[in-house]
XYZ file of C-alpha atoms in Angstrom:
568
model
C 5.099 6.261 18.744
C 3.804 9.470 17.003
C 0.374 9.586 14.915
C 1.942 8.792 11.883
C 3.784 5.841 12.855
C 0.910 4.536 14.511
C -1.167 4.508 11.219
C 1.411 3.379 9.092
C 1.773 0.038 11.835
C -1.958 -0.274 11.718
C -1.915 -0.252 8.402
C 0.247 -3.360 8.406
C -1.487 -5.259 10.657
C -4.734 -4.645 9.362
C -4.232 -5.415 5.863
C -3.130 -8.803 6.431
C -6.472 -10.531 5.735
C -4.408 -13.807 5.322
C -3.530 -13.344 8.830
C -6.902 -12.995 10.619
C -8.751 -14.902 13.602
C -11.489 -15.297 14.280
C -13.602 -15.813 17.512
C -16.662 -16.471 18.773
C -17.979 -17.355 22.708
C -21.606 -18.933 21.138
C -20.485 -20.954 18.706
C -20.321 -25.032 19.218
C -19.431 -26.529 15.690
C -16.499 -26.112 13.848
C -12.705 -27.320 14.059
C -12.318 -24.550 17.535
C -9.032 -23.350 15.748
C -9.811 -19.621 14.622
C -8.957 -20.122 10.670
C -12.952 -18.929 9.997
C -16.213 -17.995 11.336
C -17.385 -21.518 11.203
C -14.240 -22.676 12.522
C -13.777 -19.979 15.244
C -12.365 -20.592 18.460
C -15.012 -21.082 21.006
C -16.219 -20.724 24.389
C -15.823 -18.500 27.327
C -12.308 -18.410 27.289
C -12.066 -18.522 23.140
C -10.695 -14.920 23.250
C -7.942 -16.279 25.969
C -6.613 -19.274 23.474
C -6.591 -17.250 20.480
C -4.654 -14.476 21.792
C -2.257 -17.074 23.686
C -1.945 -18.301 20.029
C -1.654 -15.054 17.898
C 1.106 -13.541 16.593
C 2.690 -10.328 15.421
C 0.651 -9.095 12.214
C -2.545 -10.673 12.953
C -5.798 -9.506 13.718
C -8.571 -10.942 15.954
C -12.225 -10.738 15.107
C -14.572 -11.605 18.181
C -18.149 -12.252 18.030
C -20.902 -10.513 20.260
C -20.806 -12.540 23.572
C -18.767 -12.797 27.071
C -15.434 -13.545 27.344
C -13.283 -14.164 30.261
C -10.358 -14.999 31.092
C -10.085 -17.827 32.496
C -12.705 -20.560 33.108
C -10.910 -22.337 36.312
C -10.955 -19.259 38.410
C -7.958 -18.162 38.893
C -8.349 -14.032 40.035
C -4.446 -13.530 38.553
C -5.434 -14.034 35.031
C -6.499 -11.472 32.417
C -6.409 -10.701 28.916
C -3.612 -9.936 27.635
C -2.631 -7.681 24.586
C 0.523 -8.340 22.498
C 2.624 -6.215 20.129
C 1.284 -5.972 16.453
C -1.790 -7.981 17.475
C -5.346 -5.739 16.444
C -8.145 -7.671 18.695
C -11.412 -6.245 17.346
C -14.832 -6.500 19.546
C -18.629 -6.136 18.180
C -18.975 -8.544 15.081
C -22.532 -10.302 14.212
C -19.942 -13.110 12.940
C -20.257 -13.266 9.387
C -17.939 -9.982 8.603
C -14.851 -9.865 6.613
C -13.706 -6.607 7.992
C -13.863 -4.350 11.170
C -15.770 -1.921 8.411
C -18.547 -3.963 8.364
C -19.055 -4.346 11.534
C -22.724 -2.939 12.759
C -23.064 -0.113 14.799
C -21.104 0.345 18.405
C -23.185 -1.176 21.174
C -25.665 -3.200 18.752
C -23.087 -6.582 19.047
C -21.393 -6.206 21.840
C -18.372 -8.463 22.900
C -17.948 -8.197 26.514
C -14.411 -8.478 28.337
C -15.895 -9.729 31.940
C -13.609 -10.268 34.828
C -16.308 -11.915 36.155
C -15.122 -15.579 36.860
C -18.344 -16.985 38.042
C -20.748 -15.823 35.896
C -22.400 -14.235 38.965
C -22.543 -10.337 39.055
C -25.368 -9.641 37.425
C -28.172 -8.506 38.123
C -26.970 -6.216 40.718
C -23.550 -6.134 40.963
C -22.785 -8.183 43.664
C -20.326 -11.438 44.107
C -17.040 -9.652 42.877
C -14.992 -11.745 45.448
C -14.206 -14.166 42.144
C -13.583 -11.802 39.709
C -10.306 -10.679 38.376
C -7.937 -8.291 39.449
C -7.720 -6.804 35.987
C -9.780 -7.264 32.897
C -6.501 -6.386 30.876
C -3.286 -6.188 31.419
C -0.763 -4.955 29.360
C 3.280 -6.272 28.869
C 6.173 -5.351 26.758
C 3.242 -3.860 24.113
C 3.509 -0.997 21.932
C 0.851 0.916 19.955
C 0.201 -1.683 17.390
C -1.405 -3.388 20.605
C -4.766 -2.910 19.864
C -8.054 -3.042 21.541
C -11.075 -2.268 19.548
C -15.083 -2.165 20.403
C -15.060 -3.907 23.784
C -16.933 -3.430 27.169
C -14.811 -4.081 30.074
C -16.632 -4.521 33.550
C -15.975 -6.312 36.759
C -12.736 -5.839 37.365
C -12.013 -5.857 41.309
C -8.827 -5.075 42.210
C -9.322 -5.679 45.659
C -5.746 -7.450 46.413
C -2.264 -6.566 47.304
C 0.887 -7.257 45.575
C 1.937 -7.354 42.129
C 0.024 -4.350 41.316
C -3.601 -6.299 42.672
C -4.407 -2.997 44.248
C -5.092 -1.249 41.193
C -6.353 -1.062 37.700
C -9.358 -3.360 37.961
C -10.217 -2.163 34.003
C -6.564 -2.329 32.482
C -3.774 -2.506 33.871
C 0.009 -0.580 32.062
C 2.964 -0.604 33.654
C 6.407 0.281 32.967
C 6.758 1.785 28.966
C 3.556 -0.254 27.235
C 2.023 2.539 24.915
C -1.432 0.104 23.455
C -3.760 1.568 21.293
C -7.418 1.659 23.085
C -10.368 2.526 20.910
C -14.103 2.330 20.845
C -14.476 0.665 24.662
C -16.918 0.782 27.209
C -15.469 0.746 30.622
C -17.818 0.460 33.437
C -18.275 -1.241 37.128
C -14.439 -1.710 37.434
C -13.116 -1.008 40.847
C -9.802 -0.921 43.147
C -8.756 -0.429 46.543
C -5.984 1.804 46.110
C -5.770 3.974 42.291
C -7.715 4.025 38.947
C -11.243 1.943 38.944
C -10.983 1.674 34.935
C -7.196 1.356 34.871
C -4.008 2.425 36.580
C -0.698 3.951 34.494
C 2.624 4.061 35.731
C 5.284 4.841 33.886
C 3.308 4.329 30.758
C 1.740 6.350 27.927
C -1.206 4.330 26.446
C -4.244 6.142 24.107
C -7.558 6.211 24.588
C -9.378 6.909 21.787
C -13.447 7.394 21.530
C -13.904 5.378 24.936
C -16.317 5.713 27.744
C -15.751 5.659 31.411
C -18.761 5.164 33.365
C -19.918 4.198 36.857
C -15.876 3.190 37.945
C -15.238 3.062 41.577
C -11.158 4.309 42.157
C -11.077 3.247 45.598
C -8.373 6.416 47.106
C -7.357 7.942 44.015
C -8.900 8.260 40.515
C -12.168 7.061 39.755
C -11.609 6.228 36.420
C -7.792 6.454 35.820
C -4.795 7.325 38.327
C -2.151 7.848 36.399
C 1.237 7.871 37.920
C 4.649 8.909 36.718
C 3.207 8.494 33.319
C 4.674 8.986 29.991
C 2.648 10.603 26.802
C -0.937 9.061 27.801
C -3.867 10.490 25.733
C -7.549 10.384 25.641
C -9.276 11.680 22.351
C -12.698 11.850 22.024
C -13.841 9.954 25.628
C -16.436 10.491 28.260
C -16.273 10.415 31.834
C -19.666 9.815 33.864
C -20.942 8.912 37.252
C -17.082 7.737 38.252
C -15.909 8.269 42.052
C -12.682 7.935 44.162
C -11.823 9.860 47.335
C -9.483 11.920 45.279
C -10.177 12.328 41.968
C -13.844 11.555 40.802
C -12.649 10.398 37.339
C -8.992 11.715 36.496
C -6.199 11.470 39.000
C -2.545 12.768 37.383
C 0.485 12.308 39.709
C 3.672 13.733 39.217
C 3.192 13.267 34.846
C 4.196 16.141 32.700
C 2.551 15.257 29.589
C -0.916 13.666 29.575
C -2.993 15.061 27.171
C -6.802 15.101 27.607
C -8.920 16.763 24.427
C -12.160 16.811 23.093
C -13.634 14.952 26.296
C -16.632 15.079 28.574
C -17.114 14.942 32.255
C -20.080 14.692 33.802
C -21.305 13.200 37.212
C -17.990 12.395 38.870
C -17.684 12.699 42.462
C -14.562 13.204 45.385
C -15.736 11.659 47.939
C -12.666 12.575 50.154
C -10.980 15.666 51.972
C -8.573 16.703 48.864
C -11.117 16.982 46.124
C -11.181 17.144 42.253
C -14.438 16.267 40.980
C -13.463 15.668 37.491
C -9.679 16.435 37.721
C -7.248 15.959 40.790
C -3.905 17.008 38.818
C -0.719 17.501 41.054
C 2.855 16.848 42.608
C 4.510 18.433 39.682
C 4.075 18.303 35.942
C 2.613 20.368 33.560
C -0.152 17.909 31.122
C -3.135 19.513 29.053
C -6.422 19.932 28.894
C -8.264 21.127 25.802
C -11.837 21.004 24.302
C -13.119 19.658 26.778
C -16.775 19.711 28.891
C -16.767 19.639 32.483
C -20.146 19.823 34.451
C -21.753 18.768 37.008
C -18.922 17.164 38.809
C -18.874 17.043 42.580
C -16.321 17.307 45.556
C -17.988 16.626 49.054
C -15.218 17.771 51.108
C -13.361 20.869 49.523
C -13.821 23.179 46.932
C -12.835 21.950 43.650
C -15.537 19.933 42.531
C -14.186 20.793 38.575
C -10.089 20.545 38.892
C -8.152 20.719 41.640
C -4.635 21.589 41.000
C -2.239 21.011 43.599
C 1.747 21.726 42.670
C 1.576 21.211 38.688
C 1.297 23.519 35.796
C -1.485 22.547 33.351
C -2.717 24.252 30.787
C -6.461 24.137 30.510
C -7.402 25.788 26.959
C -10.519 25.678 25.166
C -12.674 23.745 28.118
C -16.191 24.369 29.549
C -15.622 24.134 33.541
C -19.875 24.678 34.450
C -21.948 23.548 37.476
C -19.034 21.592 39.013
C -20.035 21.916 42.523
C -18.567 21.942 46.011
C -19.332 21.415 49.476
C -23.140 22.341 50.204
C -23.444 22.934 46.175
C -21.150 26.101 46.142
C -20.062 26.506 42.410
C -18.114 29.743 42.646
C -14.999 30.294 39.965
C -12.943 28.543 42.649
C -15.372 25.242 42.883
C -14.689 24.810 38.737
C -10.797 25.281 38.640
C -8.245 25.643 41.444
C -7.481 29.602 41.748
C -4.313 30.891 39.516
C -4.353 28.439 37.036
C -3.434 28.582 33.925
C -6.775 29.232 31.933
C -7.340 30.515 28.498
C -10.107 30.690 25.733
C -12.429 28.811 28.441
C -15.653 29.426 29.846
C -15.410 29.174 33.881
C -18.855 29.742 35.850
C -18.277 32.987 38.235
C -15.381 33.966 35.429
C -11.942 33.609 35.705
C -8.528 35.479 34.880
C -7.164 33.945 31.867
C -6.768 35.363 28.174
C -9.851 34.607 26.373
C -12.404 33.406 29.239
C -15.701 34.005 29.350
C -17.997 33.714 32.188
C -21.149 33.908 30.005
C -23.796 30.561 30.722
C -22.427 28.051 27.655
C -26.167 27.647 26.803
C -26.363 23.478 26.391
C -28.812 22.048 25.021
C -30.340 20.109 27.675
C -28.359 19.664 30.856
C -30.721 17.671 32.811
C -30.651 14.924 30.130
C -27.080 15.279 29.623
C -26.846 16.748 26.309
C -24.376 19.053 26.343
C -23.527 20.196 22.902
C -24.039 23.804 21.926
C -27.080 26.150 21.022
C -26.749 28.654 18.297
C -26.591 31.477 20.585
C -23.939 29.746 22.697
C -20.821 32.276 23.911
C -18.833 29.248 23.485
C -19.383 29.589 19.221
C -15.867 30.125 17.375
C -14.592 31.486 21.113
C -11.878 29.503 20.960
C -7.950 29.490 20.337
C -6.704 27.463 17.075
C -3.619 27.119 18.118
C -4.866 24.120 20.544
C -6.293 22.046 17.901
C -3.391 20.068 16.317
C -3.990 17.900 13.299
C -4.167 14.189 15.124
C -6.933 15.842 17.190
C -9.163 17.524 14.482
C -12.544 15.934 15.640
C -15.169 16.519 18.628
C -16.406 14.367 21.012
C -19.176 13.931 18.152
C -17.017 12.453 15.666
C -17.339 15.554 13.623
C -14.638 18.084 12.121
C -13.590 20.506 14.646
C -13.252 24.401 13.453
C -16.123 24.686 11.630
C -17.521 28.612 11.337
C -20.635 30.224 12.297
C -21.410 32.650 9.290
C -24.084 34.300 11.965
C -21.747 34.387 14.699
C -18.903 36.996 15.212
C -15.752 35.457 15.928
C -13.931 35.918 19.420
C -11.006 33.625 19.437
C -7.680 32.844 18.077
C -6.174 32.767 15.104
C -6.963 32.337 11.694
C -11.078 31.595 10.216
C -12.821 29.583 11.284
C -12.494 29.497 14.616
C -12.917 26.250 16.803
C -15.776 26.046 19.389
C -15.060 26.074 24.130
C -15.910 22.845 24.754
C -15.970 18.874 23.541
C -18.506 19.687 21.181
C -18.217 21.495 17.795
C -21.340 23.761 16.791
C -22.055 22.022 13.620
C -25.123 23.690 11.210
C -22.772 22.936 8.398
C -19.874 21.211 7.729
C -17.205 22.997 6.100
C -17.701 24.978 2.981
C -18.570 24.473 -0.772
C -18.062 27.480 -3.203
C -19.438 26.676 -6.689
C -17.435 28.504 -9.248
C -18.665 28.515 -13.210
C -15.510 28.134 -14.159
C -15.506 30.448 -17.839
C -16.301 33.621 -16.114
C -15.845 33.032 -12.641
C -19.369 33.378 -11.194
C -22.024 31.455 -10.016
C -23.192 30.637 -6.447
C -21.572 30.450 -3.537
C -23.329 28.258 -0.699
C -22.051 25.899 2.357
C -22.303 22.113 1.841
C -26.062 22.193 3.381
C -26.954 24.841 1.393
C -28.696 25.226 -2.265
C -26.939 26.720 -5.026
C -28.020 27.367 -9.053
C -25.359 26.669 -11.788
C -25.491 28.217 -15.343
C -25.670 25.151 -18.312
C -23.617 27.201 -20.365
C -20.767 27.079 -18.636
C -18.124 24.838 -19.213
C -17.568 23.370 -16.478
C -17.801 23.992 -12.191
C -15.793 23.760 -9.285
C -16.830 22.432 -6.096
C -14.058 24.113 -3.692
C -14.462 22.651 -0.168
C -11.928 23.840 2.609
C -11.168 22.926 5.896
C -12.944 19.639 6.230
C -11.014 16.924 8.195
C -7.488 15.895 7.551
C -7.205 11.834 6.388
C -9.563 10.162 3.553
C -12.669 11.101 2.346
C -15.474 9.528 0.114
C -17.551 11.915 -2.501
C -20.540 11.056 -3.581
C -21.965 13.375 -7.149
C -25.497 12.186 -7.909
C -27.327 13.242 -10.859
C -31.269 13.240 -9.288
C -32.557 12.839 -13.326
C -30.164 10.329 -14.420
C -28.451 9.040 -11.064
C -24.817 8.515 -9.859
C -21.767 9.524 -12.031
C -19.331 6.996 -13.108
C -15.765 6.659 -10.598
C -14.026 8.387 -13.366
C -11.124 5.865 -12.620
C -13.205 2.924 -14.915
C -15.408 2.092 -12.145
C -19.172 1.785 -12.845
C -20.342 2.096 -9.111
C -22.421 4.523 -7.254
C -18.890 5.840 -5.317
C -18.121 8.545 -7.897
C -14.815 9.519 -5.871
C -12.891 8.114 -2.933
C -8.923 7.860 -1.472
C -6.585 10.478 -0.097
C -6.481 14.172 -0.829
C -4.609 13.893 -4.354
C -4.734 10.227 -5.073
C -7.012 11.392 -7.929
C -6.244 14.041 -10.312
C -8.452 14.928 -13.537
C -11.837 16.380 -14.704
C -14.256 14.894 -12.283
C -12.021 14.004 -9.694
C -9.936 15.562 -6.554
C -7.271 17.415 -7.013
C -5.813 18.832 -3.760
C -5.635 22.513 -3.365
C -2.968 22.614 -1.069
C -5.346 23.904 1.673
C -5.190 22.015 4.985
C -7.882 18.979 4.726
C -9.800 21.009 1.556
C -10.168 19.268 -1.509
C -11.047 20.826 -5.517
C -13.693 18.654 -7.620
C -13.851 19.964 -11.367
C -16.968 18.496 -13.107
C -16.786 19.173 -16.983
C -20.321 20.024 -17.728
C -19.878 18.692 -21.556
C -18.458 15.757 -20.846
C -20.066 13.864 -17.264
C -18.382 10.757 -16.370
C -21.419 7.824 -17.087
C -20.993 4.036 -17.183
C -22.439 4.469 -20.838
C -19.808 7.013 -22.091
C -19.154 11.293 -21.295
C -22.768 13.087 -21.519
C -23.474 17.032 -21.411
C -25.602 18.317 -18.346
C -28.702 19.498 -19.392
C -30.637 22.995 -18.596
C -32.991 22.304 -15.478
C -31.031 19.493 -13.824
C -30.383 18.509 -10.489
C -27.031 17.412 -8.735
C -26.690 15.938 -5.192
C -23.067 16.510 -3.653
C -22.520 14.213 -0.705
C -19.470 13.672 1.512
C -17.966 11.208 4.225
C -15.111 10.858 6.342
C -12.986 8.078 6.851
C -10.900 8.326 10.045
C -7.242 7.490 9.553
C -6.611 5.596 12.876
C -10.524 3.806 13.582
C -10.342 2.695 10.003
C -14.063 3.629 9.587
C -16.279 5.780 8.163
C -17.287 8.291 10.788
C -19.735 11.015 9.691
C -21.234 12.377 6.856
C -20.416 15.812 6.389
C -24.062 16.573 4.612
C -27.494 15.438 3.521
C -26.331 16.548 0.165
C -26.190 19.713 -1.530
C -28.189 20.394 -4.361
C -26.668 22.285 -7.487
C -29.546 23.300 -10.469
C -28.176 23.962 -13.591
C -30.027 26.925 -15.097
């Protein structure tokens, strides 16, 4: 299912409030039956009954707590996602919405295929956990998993697939929709410590994969045969297999991995692929993202190893990836004669567009690796790789965003996206204010300051190349506070919807330009609860924005502390 289908299905389940379940592991009042919060089914295995009970067009809401499975020990059983069911994790348990829900990691619902309650503190006692945390049937991508952790999964058995997966498990044409999940301290025998794929093509989208043990091949994912898997927006750390610290990719011609970080992943074996093992045919991509310090004891490629496939690796920081005895020559980032572009590779490499200049992170040994202001990797890379369902960083924040003080050295039109999974952002796009009745006035970026002149009509706030889906706008007066929603609402949210829903003075009206947006405030007549009022000489306007992402449903970043406009 393409991007816009899969919105338009979310859409359906998720505004069916009628329709919504809710669960929580702590609670022991209530009728148990999931029609409320006070009623919520309960327990350990509360998240098992309600899905065993759900329905196409319903959504589940789940309380901070552990769930498992199963409470009578059976290793076979996991949780199991269903077509057109939304199952939403990290709720305090008084929410009406997954908008409300507090931040990621401050509630968090955990998925644990740990049976007997007994892995913790140190990780031992996985001989009665389950094979799989999830597992995945007959689901497509209104299957939904949303703000989980998933840990303990041991899939330490034999048939049926027991070998494999111990995160989540998809076999044979699911396609579920992952987001916001924490897998870590899953682990298999044979393929793919967080999860195995096989003939499959599920997204992952804003997840983390950390501290996964793959067993032979994949320390976070071996995917096999697959069909269009993605990852958007995920990070890869401290995962290991013998082949394949984090991604293994087996004969699978169209995985795409973007805006993604790898760090800390190790090969342990004799074939290698610290971050990346990628062979036996097919030709997926990798764009935007950061590879570093990743690790292959045993031969060379301790970045990606490609072995009999075609990928196309585009936009992508391949630094400090080391081989064996810490070699990290061009060869221990990326196998030799692969096909590299707009990228920087440590020791440089052959490829339109690469660089071989140091990326200049912020601070490596702590792991922060998003970009200083002298980086190389500033508007370096090629547009054409940046396609409209994948328009953020690993950040969260709008990809393509220009450097005024840097020169650009990519592809394609301005401005220019950023090597790597993170987006240089001083600013985020761009504000022109226009006096309207003679054309001038000042020109600034959204965190800049700009003066307007009071005799002018009215001004246009022209802001281009933000981030395709919905916005919000806030336009505060700092003398005599928020305007008026010009629609007849007296609330501080002065605009909000899609590019175009709104079109009048005071409100968006879409330029036509690709995620830019035109706000026309008439300085005679100023939207107020109280009736239209003039601006006045000497007064101050705040110009806020944020960004609503189409698919997590959310608000995601503000583009700006605000940028002040004084009339003159």
């Amino acid at each position: 299912m393409r991007l816009s289908s899969l919105v338009s299905a979310l859409l359906l389940v998720t505004t069916a409030a009628a329709q919504t379940v809710y669960v929580d592991a702590n609670l022991a009042t209530g009728a148990n039956d999931g029609t409320s919060w006070a009623d919520a089914y309960q327990g350990i295995d509360g998240l098992q009954a309600a899905l065993n009970a759900s329905a196409p067009g319903q959504s589940i809401f789940v309380a901070e707590g552990v769930y498992r499975p199963t409470a009578n020990g059976n290793r076979a059983l996991s949780f199991r996602l269903r077509t057109g069911v939304a199952v939403y994790g990290g709720f305090v348990g008084d929410e009406s919405s997954p908008d409300e829900r507090p931040a990621l990691g401050s509630a968090q619902s955990v998925l644990s295929a740990d049976l007997n309650g007994d892995d913790l503190p140190n990780m031992m006692n996985r001989g009665d956990n389950s094979y799989h945390v999830v597992r995945t049937q007959s689901t497509d991508a209104t299957a939904v998993l949303d703000g989980f952790t998933l840990r303990g999964g041991n899939a330490n058995g034999g048939g049926n697939s027991n070998d494999r997966g111990g995160g989540i498990l998809c076999l044979n044409g699911v396609t579920p929709t992952i987001r916001r999940c924490f897998f870590t301290d899953n682990r298999c025998t044979f393929g793919g410590g967080a999860g195995y794929i096989n003939g499959a093509g599920p997204t992952f989208v804003e997840c983390d994969f950390v501290g996964n043990v793959g067993g032979s091949f994949g320390g976070a994912f071996d995917i096999a045969t697959g069909g269009a898997v993605a990852f958007d927006r995920c990070t890869f750390l401290d995962n290991s297999a013998s082949r394949a610290g984090a991604l293994e990719i087996f004969a699978t011609a169209s995985v795409d991995v973007a805006n993604s970080v790898f760090i800390g992943n190790v090969a342990t074996g004799g074939q290698g692929g610290g971050a990346f093992w990628i062979g036996s045919g097919g030709s997926s991509t990798v764009r935007g993202c950061t590879i570093v310090a990743n690790r292959a004891n045993a031969q060379a490629a301790g970045g990606i190893r490609v072995q009999g496939a075609t990928p196309s690796i585009v936009n992508t920081i391949l630094w400090d990836n080391e081989g064996p005895g810490g070699a990290q020559g061009p060869n221990n980032q990326v196998t030799p004669g692969s096909n590299v572009r707009y990228s920087i590779v440590e020791g440089g490499f052959a490829g339109t567009g690469n660089l071989a200049a140091d990326p200049q992170f912020v601070d490596v040994v702590f792991g922060d690796l998003r970009l200083t202001a002298t980086s190389p990797a500033i508007d370096a890379g090629n547009n054409a790789a940046v396609s409209a369902g994948l328009a953020a960083d690993v950040d969260g924040g709008r990809r393509r965003v220009d450097d005024p003080a840097v020169a650009d050295t990519g592809a394609g039109a301005a401005p220019l996206v950023d090597i790597g999974a993170y987006e240089r952002t001083g600013f985020i796009g761009q504000v022109d204010c226009v006096a309207n009745s003679n054309s001038t006035g000042a020109r600034g970026r959204i965190d800049a300051r700009g003066s307007l002149d009071a005799a002018q009509n009215d001004v246009t706030l022209v802001a281009s190349d933000l981030p395709l889906n919905a916005f919000g706008f806030f336009l505060a007066s700092r003398s005599r506070g928020f305007v008026a929603n010009p629609g007849g609402s007296a609330g501080n949210l002065c605009l909000g919807g899609a590019i175009g829903r709104y079109v009048g003075p005071g409100q968006i009206q879409n330029t036509g330009t690709s995620g830019g947006f035109e706000l026309v405030i008439d300085l005679t007549a100023i939207p107020q609860p109280t009736g239209p009022v003039a601006a006045q000489a000497g007064e101050s306007w705040s110009f806020q924005a944020w960004h609503r992402d189409a698919v997590i449903g959310v608000p995601t970043s503000n583009f700006t502390d605000g940028v002040r406009l004084t009339l003159e």
